[in-house]
Coordinates of C-alpha atoms in Angstrom, one line a residue:
Chain A
M529 CA -5.5 -60.2 14.1
D530 CA -4.6 -59.5 17.5
P531 CA -4.0 -55.5 17.4
Q532 CA -1.5 -55.6 19.8
S533 CA 0.8 -58.0 17.0
T534 CA 0.3 -54.9 15.4
P535 CA 3.3 -52.3 15.6
S536 CA 1.9 -48.6 16.2
T537 CA 4.4 -47.1 13.8
Q538 CA 3.4 -49.6 11.2
R539 CA -0.6 -48.6 12.0
R540 CA 1.0 -44.6 11.6
Q541 CA 2.5 -45.5 8.3
F542 CA -0.8 -47.6 7.0
L543 CA -2.6 -44.1 8.3
Y544 CA -0.5 -41.6 6.4
I545 CA -0.4 -43.8 3.2
I546 CA -4.5 -43.7 2.9
L547 CA -5.1 -40.1 3.7
G548 CA -1.9 -39.1 1.4
G549 CA -3.4 -41.1 -1.1
A550 CA -6.8 -39.5 -0.6
A551 CA -5.6 -36.3 -0.4
A552 CA -3.7 -36.7 -3.8
A553 CA -6.8 -37.9 -4.9
F554 CA -8.6 -34.9 -3.8
A555 CA -5.9 -32.6 -4.8
G556 CA -5.9 -34.1 -8.7
L557 CA -9.9 -33.8 -8.6
A558 CA -9.5 -30.4 -7.9
A559 CA -6.6 -29.6 -10.4
W560 CA -8.4 -31.0 -13.2
P561 CA -10.8 -28.2 -13.9
V562 CA -8.7 -25.5 -13.2
W563 CA -5.9 -27.0 -15.8
R564 CA -8.4 -27.4 -18.2
Y565 CA -9.9 -24.2 -17.3
L566 CA -6.6 -22.4 -17.8
L567 CA -5.8 -24.0 -21.3
P568 CA -6.2 -21.9 -24.0
G569 CA -9.3 -22.5 -26.1
R570 CA -8.6 -24.4 -29.6
K571 CA -10.1 -22.4 -32.3
A572 CA -13.0 -24.0 -34.4
D573 CA -11.5 -22.3 -37.7
L574 CA -8.1 -23.6 -37.5
E575 CA -8.7 -24.7 -41.2
A576 CA -10.2 -21.8 -42.4
K577 CA -8.6 -19.7 -45.3
I578 CA -8.3 -15.7 -44.2
P579 CA -9.2 -13.6 -47.0
V580 CA -7.1 -10.0 -48.1
A581 CA -8.5 -7.6 -50.5
R582 CA -6.0 -7.4 -53.3
R583 CA -6.5 -3.5 -53.1
E584 CA -4.8 -3.6 -49.5
V585 CA -1.6 -5.0 -50.9
P586 CA -0.4 -2.5 -53.9
L587 CA 2.9 -3.2 -55.6
G588 CA 6.4 -3.4 -53.8
R589 CA 3.7 -3.3 -50.4
A590 CA 2.8 -5.1 -47.9
F591 CA 0.5 -5.8 -45.8
F592 CA 0.2 -7.3 -42.2
F593 CA -2.7 -9.5 -40.6
N594 CA -3.6 -11.9 -38.2
F595 CA -3.3 -15.4 -39.5
R596 CA -5.6 -17.8 -37.2
G597 CA -4.1 -15.5 -34.3
Q598 CA -0.5 -15.0 -35.2
P599 CA 0.6 -12.1 -37.4
A600 CA 1.3 -12.7 -40.8
V601 CA 2.4 -10.4 -43.8
V602 CA 1.1 -10.6 -47.6
L603 CA 3.2 -8.7 -50.2
Q604 CA 3.5 -7.6 -53.9
P605 CA 6.9 -8.1 -54.9
A606 CA 6.2 -8.0 -58.7
P607 CA 2.7 -7.3 -60.5
G608 CA 0.3 -9.9 -59.7
Q609 CA 2.9 -11.7 -57.6
F610 CA 1.8 -12.1 -54.2
V611 CA 3.6 -14.0 -51.4
A612 CA 2.4 -14.6 -47.4
L613 CA 4.7 -15.1 -45.0
S614 CA 4.6 -15.3 -41.3
A615 CA 5.8 -12.2 -39.9
V616 CA 7.3 -13.5 -36.6
C617 CA 11.0 -13.8 -37.0
T618 CA 12.5 -17.5 -36.5
H619 CA 15.1 -16.1 -34.0
L620 CA 13.0 -14.9 -30.5
G621 CA 9.6 -14.5 -32.1
C622 CA 9.7 -10.8 -32.4
V623 CA 7.7 -9.7 -35.4
V624 CA 9.2 -8.3 -38.5
Q625 CA 8.8 -4.9 -40.4
W626 CA 9.0 -4.7 -44.2
F627 CA 11.4 -2.1 -45.8
P628 CA 9.9 -1.2 -49.4
D629 CA 12.9 0.8 -50.3
K630 CA 15.5 -1.7 -49.2
T631 CA 12.8 -4.6 -50.2
E632 CA 13.6 -6.7 -47.0
F633 CA 12.3 -7.3 -43.9
L634 CA 14.2 -6.2 -40.9
C635 CA 13.2 -7.7 -37.1
P636 CA 13.5 -5.1 -35.1
C637 CA 14.7 -7.0 -31.6
H638 CA 18.2 -7.8 -33.0
G639 CA 18.6 -7.0 -36.3
G640 CA 17.5 -10.0 -38.3
R641 CA 17.1 -9.7 -41.9
F642 CA 15.1 -11.9 -44.6
N643 CA 14.1 -11.2 -48.7
A644 CA 10.9 -10.5 -50.0
E645 CA 10.4 -14.8 -50.0
G646 CA 11.0 -14.7 -46.1
Q647 CA 15.0 -16.0 -47.0
V648 CA 17.6 -15.0 -44.5
L649 CA 19.8 -12.4 -45.3
G650 CA 21.8 -11.3 -42.3
G651 CA 21.5 -11.6 -38.7
P652 CA 21.1 -14.1 -36.2
P653 CA 17.5 -15.8 -37.4
P654 CA 18.4 -19.5 -38.3
K655 CA 15.7 -20.2 -40.4
P656 CA 13.5 -18.6 -43.2
L657 CA 10.2 -17.3 -42.5
T658 CA 7.6 -19.5 -43.0
L659 CA 5.6 -19.1 -46.1
L660 CA 1.9 -19.5 -46.1
P661 CA 0.2 -21.3 -49.4
L662 CA -2.4 -18.4 -50.8
T663 CA -4.6 -18.6 -53.8
I664 CA -6.2 -15.9 -55.6
E665 CA -10.4 -15.4 -56.4
G666 CA -11.6 -12.6 -57.7
D667 CA -9.9 -9.8 -55.7
Q668 CA -9.6 -11.3 -53.0
I669 CA -6.2 -13.4 -51.9
L670 CA -6.9 -16.5 -49.5
V671 CA -4.4 -17.2 -47.3
G672 CA -3.9 -20.6 -45.6
Chain B
M270 CA 12.7 -41.0 5.0
N271 CA 16.4 -40.0 5.6
L272 CA 15.9 -37.0 3.3
K273 CA 12.9 -36.1 4.8
K274 CA 14.5 -35.5 7.8
R275 CA 17.4 -34.1 7.2
L276 CA 15.5 -31.2 5.2
L277 CA 13.4 -30.6 8.5
D278 CA 16.8 -30.5 10.7
F279 CA 17.9 -28.0 7.6
V280 CA 15.0 -25.6 8.3
D281 CA 14.6 -26.4 12.2
V282 CA 18.1 -25.2 12.5
R283 CA 17.7 -22.3 11.2
L284 CA 13.7 -21.3 12.3
G285 CA 13.2 -23.6 15.0
V286 CA 10.4 -25.0 13.3
R287 CA 9.8 -27.9 15.3
D288 CA 9.4 -26.1 18.4
L289 CA 7.0 -23.7 16.5
L290 CA 4.7 -26.5 15.3
A291 CA 4.6 -28.2 18.8
Q292 CA 3.5 -25.2 20.4
N293 CA 0.7 -24.3 17.7
L294 CA -0.1 -28.0 17.0
T295 CA 0.3 -31.0 19.9
K296 CA 0.7 -29.0 22.3
Y297 CA -1.8 -26.6 21.7
L298 CA -4.4 -27.9 24.1
L299 CA -8.1 -27.3 23.7
P300 CA -11.0 -27.9 26.4
R301 CA -11.7 -31.0 26.7
N302 CA -15.6 -30.4 26.4
I303 CA -14.9 -28.2 22.8
N304 CA -17.9 -28.9 20.5
A305 CA -18.2 -29.0 16.5
W306 CA -19.3 -25.4 16.4
Y307 CA -16.1 -24.2 17.0
T308 CA -15.1 -25.7 13.4
L309 CA -17.2 -22.9 12.3
G310 CA -13.8 -20.3 12.1
A311 CA -11.9 -23.2 9.8
V312 CA -14.6 -23.7 7.8
L313 CA -14.6 -20.3 7.3
L314 CA -10.9 -19.6 6.3
T315 CA -11.3 -22.9 3.8
L316 CA -14.5 -21.1 2.3
F317 CA -12.5 -17.9 2.2
M318 CA -9.6 -19.7 0.0
I319 CA -11.8 -20.9 -2.3
Q320 CA -13.3 -17.5 -3.0
V321 CA -9.9 -16.1 -3.4
A322 CA -9.1 -19.0 -5.9
T323 CA -12.4 -19.2 -7.7
G324 CA -12.2 -15.2 -7.8
I325 CA -8.8 -15.3 -9.4
L326 CA -9.8 -17.8 -12.3
L327 CA -13.1 -15.8 -12.9
L328 CA -10.9 -12.7 -13.5
I329 CA -8.9 -14.4 -16.3
Y330 CA -12.0 -14.2 -18.4
Y331 CA -14.4 -11.3 -17.1
V332 CA -14.5 -8.0 -18.6
P333 CA -15.8 -5.5 -16.3
N334 CA -17.2 -3.3 -18.7
P335 CA -20.8 -3.0 -19.4
D336 CA -20.9 -3.7 -22.9
E337 CA -19.2 -7.1 -22.4
A338 CA -19.4 -8.1 -18.9
F339 CA -22.9 -10.0 -19.5
Q340 CA -21.3 -11.7 -22.7
S341 CA -18.0 -12.5 -20.6
V342 CA -19.9 -14.5 -18.1
E343 CA -22.0 -16.1 -20.6
R344 CA -18.8 -17.2 -22.1
I345 CA -17.3 -18.5 -18.7
M346 CA -20.7 -20.7 -18.0
N347 CA -21.2 -22.0 -21.5
E348 CA -17.3 -22.1 -23.3
I349 CA -14.8 -22.3 -20.9
P350 CA -14.2 -25.7 -20.0
F351 CA -15.4 -26.2 -16.1
G352 CA -16.0 -21.9 -16.1
W353 CA -19.4 -23.0 -14.9
L354 CA -17.7 -25.1 -12.3
I355 CA -15.7 -22.2 -11.1
R356 CA -18.3 -19.3 -11.3
N357 CA -20.8 -21.5 -9.5
L358 CA -18.5 -22.5 -6.9
H359 CA -17.8 -18.5 -6.3
A360 CA -21.7 -17.3 -6.5
I361 CA -23.0 -20.0 -4.3
G362 CA -19.8 -20.2 -2.1
A363 CA -20.4 -16.5 -1.3
N364 CA -24.0 -18.1 0.3
V365 CA -22.1 -20.7 2.1
I366 CA -20.0 -18.2 3.7
V367 CA -23.0 -16.0 4.9
I368 CA -24.6 -19.3 6.3
A369 CA -21.4 -20.3 8.3
L370 CA -20.7 -16.7 9.4
L371 CA -24.2 -16.5 10.6
L372 CA -23.7 -20.0 12.6
H373 CA -20.4 -18.6 13.9
M374 CA -21.8 -15.3 15.2
L375 CA -24.9 -17.2 16.6
S376 CA -22.7 -19.8 18.4
V377 CA -20.4 -16.8 20.0
L378 CA -23.6 -15.4 20.8
F379 CA -25.1 -18.5 22.8
M380 CA -22.2 -19.3 24.5
A381 CA -21.5 -15.6 25.1
S382 CA -17.6 -16.4 24.1
Y383 CA -17.6 -12.6 23.0
K384 CA -17.0 -11.4 26.7
R385 CA -14.3 -10.0 28.1
P386 CA -11.1 -10.6 27.6
R387 CA -12.3 -11.3 24.0
E388 CA -14.1 -8.2 22.8
L389 CA -11.6 -7.2 20.3
T390 CA -12.0 -11.0 18.8
W391 CA -15.8 -10.1 18.8
L392 CA -15.3 -7.0 16.8
S393 CA -13.0 -8.0 14.2
G394 CA -15.7 -10.8 13.9
F395 CA -18.4 -8.7 13.5
L396 CA -16.7 -6.2 10.6
I397 CA -15.6 -9.4 9.0
F398 CA -19.5 -10.3 8.7
N399 CA -20.2 -6.7 7.4
L400 CA -17.1 -6.9 4.8
A401 CA -18.4 -10.3 3.6
L402 CA -21.6 -8.9 3.1
G403 CA -20.4 -6.1 1.3
L404 CA -18.4 -8.2 -0.6
C405 CA -21.4 -10.2 -1.9
L406 CA -23.2 -6.9 -3.0
T407 CA -20.3 -5.7 -4.9
G408 CA -19.8 -9.3 -6.4
Y409 CA -23.7 -9.2 -7.0
L410 CA -23.1 -6.3 -9.8
L411 CA -20.8 -8.0 -11.5
P412 CA -22.4 -10.0 -14.0
W413 CA -24.4 -7.2 -15.7
S414 CA -27.4 -9.3 -15.7
Q415 CA -31.0 -7.2 -14.9
L416 CA -31.0 -8.8 -11.3
S417 CA -27.2 -7.1 -10.7
F418 CA -28.5 -4.0 -12.0
W419 CA -32.0 -3.4 -10.3
A420 CA -30.7 -4.9 -6.9
T421 CA -27.7 -2.7 -7.0
T422 CA -30.3 0.3 -8.0
V423 CA -32.5 -1.0 -4.8
A424 CA -29.7 -1.2 -2.2
T425 CA -27.7 2.0 -2.9
D426 CA -31.4 3.9 -3.4
A427 CA -31.7 3.0 0.5
A428 CA -29.0 5.1 1.6
G429 CA -30.8 7.8 -0.5
A430 CA -33.0 8.0 3.2
I431 CA -30.6 9.5 5.1
P432 CA -31.2 13.3 5.6
V433 CA -29.4 16.2 3.9
L434 CA -26.5 13.9 3.0
G435 CA -28.5 10.6 1.4
D436 CA -28.5 12.3 -2.0
E437 CA -25.1 12.7 -2.3
I438 CA -24.1 9.3 -0.9
V439 CA -26.0 7.6 -3.6
R440 CA -24.1 9.5 -6.2
F441 CA -21.0 8.8 -4.5
L442 CA -22.0 5.1 -4.3
R443 CA -23.0 4.8 -7.8
G444 CA -20.6 7.1 -9.2
G445 CA -23.6 9.1 -10.8
S446 CA -27.0 9.7 -10.6
M447 CA -27.8 6.2 -11.9
V448 CA -26.3 2.6 -11.7
N449 CA -24.0 2.9 -15.0
E450 CA -20.3 2.2 -16.4
A451 CA -18.7 3.9 -13.2
T452 CA -20.6 1.9 -10.6
L453 CA -19.1 -1.0 -12.0
G454 CA -15.9 0.3 -12.6
R455 CA -15.7 1.4 -8.4
F456 CA -17.7 -2.1 -7.4
F457 CA -15.4 -4.0 -9.3
A458 CA -12.4 -2.3 -7.7
L459 CA -14.0 -3.1 -4.2
H460 CA -14.6 -6.5 -5.0
V461 CA -11.4 -7.6 -6.2
M462 CA -9.0 -5.2 -4.5
G463 CA -10.3 -3.0 -2.3
M464 CA -12.1 -5.2 0.2
P465 CA -10.5 -8.7 0.2
L466 CA -7.4 -6.6 1.0
L467 CA -8.8 -5.1 4.0
L468 CA -10.5 -8.9 4.9
G469 CA -7.3 -10.7 4.7
G470 CA -5.6 -8.0 7.2
L471 CA -8.9 -8.4 9.7
V472 CA -8.7 -12.2 9.4
G473 CA -5.4 -12.2 10.1
F474 CA -6.1 -10.0 13.2
H475 CA -9.3 -12.2 14.0
L476 CA -7.1 -15.3 14.4
F477 CA -4.2 -13.6 16.0
C478 CA -6.7 -12.5 19.1
V479 CA -8.3 -15.9 19.1
R480 CA -4.6 -17.3 19.2
R481 CA -3.4 -15.1 21.8
A482 CA -6.4 -15.2 24.0
G483 CA -6.6 -18.6 24.0
I484 CA -9.6 -20.9 23.0
S485 CA -12.6 -20.2 25.4
R486 CA -14.0 -23.2 27.6
P487 CA -17.5 -24.3 26.3
P488 CA -19.7 -23.1 29.3
F489 CA -21.4 -26.2 29.4
G490 CA -21.2 -29.2 32.2
P491 CA -21.1 -29.5 35.5
T492 CA -17.4 -28.5 36.2
Y493 CA -17.8 -25.0 34.7
Q494 CA -17.8 -21.9 36.7
P495 CA -17.0 -18.4 35.7
R496 CA -13.7 -17.8 35.0
E497 CA -12.0 -14.9 37.0
I498 CA -11.0 -12.0 34.3
P499 CA -7.6 -10.7 36.0
D500 CA -6.6 -7.2 34.9
H501 CA -3.3 -8.1 33.1
F502 CA -3.0 -9.9 30.1
E503 CA -3.5 -13.9 30.5
H504 CA -3.7 -16.3 28.0
E505 CA -6.5 -19.0 28.7
E506 CA -4.9 -22.1 29.2
H507 CA -6.6 -25.6 29.4
P508 CA -4.4 -28.0 31.1
G509 CA -5.1 -31.6 30.7
G510 CA -6.9 -30.7 27.5
I511 CA -6.9 -32.8 23.8
P512 CA -4.0 -31.6 21.4
F513 CA -5.2 -29.4 18.5
F514 CA -3.4 -31.8 15.8
P515 CA -4.3 -34.2 15.5
N516 CA -7.6 -34.6 17.6
Y517 CA -9.1 -31.5 16.7
V518 CA -7.9 -30.9 12.9
I519 CA -10.0 -33.9 12.4
K520 CA -13.1 -32.6 13.7
D521 CA -12.3 -29.4 11.8
L522 CA -11.8 -31.2 8.7
A523 CA -15.0 -33.6 9.1
V524 CA -16.6 -30.3 9.1
I525 CA -15.1 -28.6 6.3
C526 CA -15.8 -31.7 4.3
F527 CA -19.5 -31.3 5.4
F528 CA -19.9 -27.9 4.3
L529 CA -17.9 -28.6 1.0
A530 CA -20.2 -31.5 0.4
F531 CA -23.3 -28.8 1.2
L532 CA -21.5 -26.5 -1.4
L533 CA -20.9 -29.3 -3.9
A534 CA -24.5 -30.5 -4.0
I535 CA -26.1 -27.2 -5.0
V536 CA -23.5 -26.4 -7.6
F537 CA -24.4 -30.0 -9.1
F538 CA -27.4 -30.4 -8.2
A539 CA -29.5 -26.9 -7.7
P540 CA -27.4 -24.3 -9.7
T541 CA -30.0 -22.1 -10.3
L542 CA -31.4 -22.0 -6.6
L543 CA -30.5 -18.6 -5.9
S544 CA -30.8 -17.4 -9.6
P545 CA -34.2 -15.9 -10.6
E546 CA -34.7 -15.7 -14.4
S547 CA -33.6 -12.0 -14.6
A548 CA -30.3 -13.1 -13.5
F549 CA -30.1 -14.4 -17.2
V550 CA -30.7 -11.5 -18.9
P551 CA -28.6 -8.9 -20.0
A552 CA -29.0 -5.7 -17.6
D553 CA -31.6 -2.9 -19.4
P554 CA -31.4 0.7 -17.4
F555 CA -34.2 1.4 -19.5
V556 CA -36.6 -2.1 -18.2
T557 CA -37.4 -2.5 -14.5
P558 CA -38.1 -6.0 -14.1
P559 CA -41.0 -7.1 -11.8
H560 CA -40.2 -8.3 -7.6
I561 CA -36.9 -7.3 -7.8
K562 CA -35.6 -8.6 -4.6
P563 CA -32.2 -8.8 -2.8
E564 CA -30.4 -11.9 -2.1
W565 CA -31.7 -13.8 0.8
Y566 CA -29.4 -12.3 3.4
F567 CA -30.6 -8.7 2.8
L568 CA -34.5 -9.5 3.0
W569 CA -34.7 -8.3 6.4
A570 CA -33.2 -5.4 5.7
Y571 CA -35.2 -4.6 2.4
Q572 CA -38.6 -5.8 4.4
T573 CA -37.9 -3.7 7.5
L574 CA -37.2 -0.6 4.9
K575 CA -41.0 -1.4 4.1
I576 CA -42.6 -2.1 7.3
F577 CA -42.0 1.4 8.9
P578 CA -43.6 4.7 7.6
S579 CA -40.5 5.9 6.4
E580 CA -37.0 4.7 5.2
L581 CA -35.5 7.2 7.2
I582 CA -36.9 5.0 10.7
G583 CA -36.0 1.7 9.2
L584 CA -32.4 2.5 8.1
G585 CA -32.3 4.2 11.8
V586 CA -33.7 0.8 13.6
Q587 CA -30.9 -1.2 11.2
G588 CA -28.3 1.1 12.2
A589 CA -29.2 1.0 16.0
F590 CA -29.5 -3.1 16.0
M591 CA -26.2 -3.6 14.0
T592 CA -24.4 -0.9 16.5
F593 CA -26.0 -2.8 19.5
L594 CA -24.6 -6.2 18.1
A595 CA -20.9 -4.2 17.5
L596 CA -20.8 -2.8 21.1
L597 CA -22.3 -6.1 23.0
P598 CA -19.6 -7.2 24.6
F599 CA -18.8 -3.8 26.2
I600 CA -22.7 -3.6 27.0
D601 CA -23.1 -7.0 28.7
R602 CA -20.3 -7.5 31.2
G603 CA -21.4 -9.7 33.5
P604 CA -19.1 -12.8 33.7
E605 CA -21.6 -15.1 33.5
R606 CA -21.7 -17.4 30.5
R607 CA -23.9 -20.6 30.7
P608 CA -26.9 -19.8 29.1
A609 CA -29.2 -21.8 31.5
M610 CA -28.0 -18.6 33.9
R611 CA -28.8 -16.2 31.2
P612 CA -32.6 -16.5 30.6
I613 CA -33.1 -13.2 29.8
F614 CA -30.1 -13.0 27.2
V615 CA -31.2 -16.5 26.1
T616 CA -34.8 -15.6 25.7
S617 CA -33.9 -12.2 23.7
F618 CA -31.7 -14.3 21.4
F619 CA -34.1 -16.7 19.9
L620 CA -36.9 -14.1 19.8
T621 CA -34.6 -12.2 18.1
L622 CA -33.5 -15.0 15.7
F623 CA -37.2 -15.8 14.9
V624 CA -38.3 -12.1 14.4
F625 CA -35.3 -12.0 11.8
V626 CA -36.4 -15.3 10.2
A627 CA -40.0 -13.6 9.9
I628 CA -39.2 -10.9 8.6
S629 CA -37.0 -12.3 5.8
I630 CA -39.7 -14.7 4.8
W631 CA -42.1 -11.7 4.8
G632 CA -39.3 -10.0 2.5
H633 CA -39.6 -12.9 0.2
F634 CA -43.1 -13.5 -0.2
S635 CA -44.3 -9.4 0.0

């Protein structure tokens, strides 16, 4: 084809597309490792049960611990009866505190209140605290 | 297309960007006989940007504490996805920067581009070179390996040869009598904040000097004549030259790609090329590994200290040489830049280069 027959603007457009495509491909190639590098790592023990010693949870008291990277709490509201809950308030993600004299959880951020089973008693939380499954083996409470 | 034009119009009305771009890109003319050596500035700028980006990424997982530094680097290399790539780009990139800096300085020396009116450009470039070596030295300690620990011990110990103040200087550099937690703290602070800030400022000043004085014409070809330097400021123009964009930008990009290919080739195919066995063992302050050597670019200094009967003379020779190099534009003041017309300089240039390479090889095998 006679090169003179192709308008220069069309050739320029073609070059822009080729160069832009190459630049985009290179940027994608460089961005992928950075994205993977920055992604939070997945813990291998996501299915693992977290043990809590029974003696850490006396009657009427709460024990806070790290459950697969998130704050959680075990409490003993009645003798021999244990409850495990996520300690993250369902309103805006603050961590609730246990008030044994009132036997309720209070979120210090916006005053959300929950009972010992995690049910909402008052304040802005839209739903109960997440209940975590637990089993008791000897003197260990296994959460998860 | 219409949106692009409207956006450009919006910014142009407010900031006059079209004129700015034209002045610095399409209407910025370079000498017609400009060569590939002039691309090394753009190469260095790219490599420095890679160092900054990879350095910030490494900071996410690196822990600057003697108890955890080595493990954190091991984690980056073995557990974090692409951590090996980020870290190798950073560590090997530092070596490529030194190569590019040396080539840049050697080409400027050979073409005598340091001469008036570019003394400040040379001086700022010389400081950038030294600061880059300082960044290499401070970064070398951070993995807290046997190599890091003992290479830093040897490097900081050299300052002890300075009379009267030597021991105090060593204590000040290390933050104690030995390399310890305090050394890691101060080297880390210098490496990630102090030196990069200073380097950024110097690079900015260097680029300002280059742009303000104008690109020097390569001293080659039958039409070249030494330029008359006036007493007042005058930007060196190149009427009839080639535009910086797109002509020279394409050449810049080609050489940048060459250097990136070189860097990636080492990262992918020979990542341990510059890492002896002691780089993979955590630092042990009670066990010195045999044959501790500095990085290749410090070998000449290391061997110079060993050649002379006293370390003080060795340090003095190094200091005198570096001072001479820094002040060269103020010593070599003649207007002649053509290598063929400067036989004494060119002979000294190649002899010095030969001596440096020979001493470095000697240092490597000694």
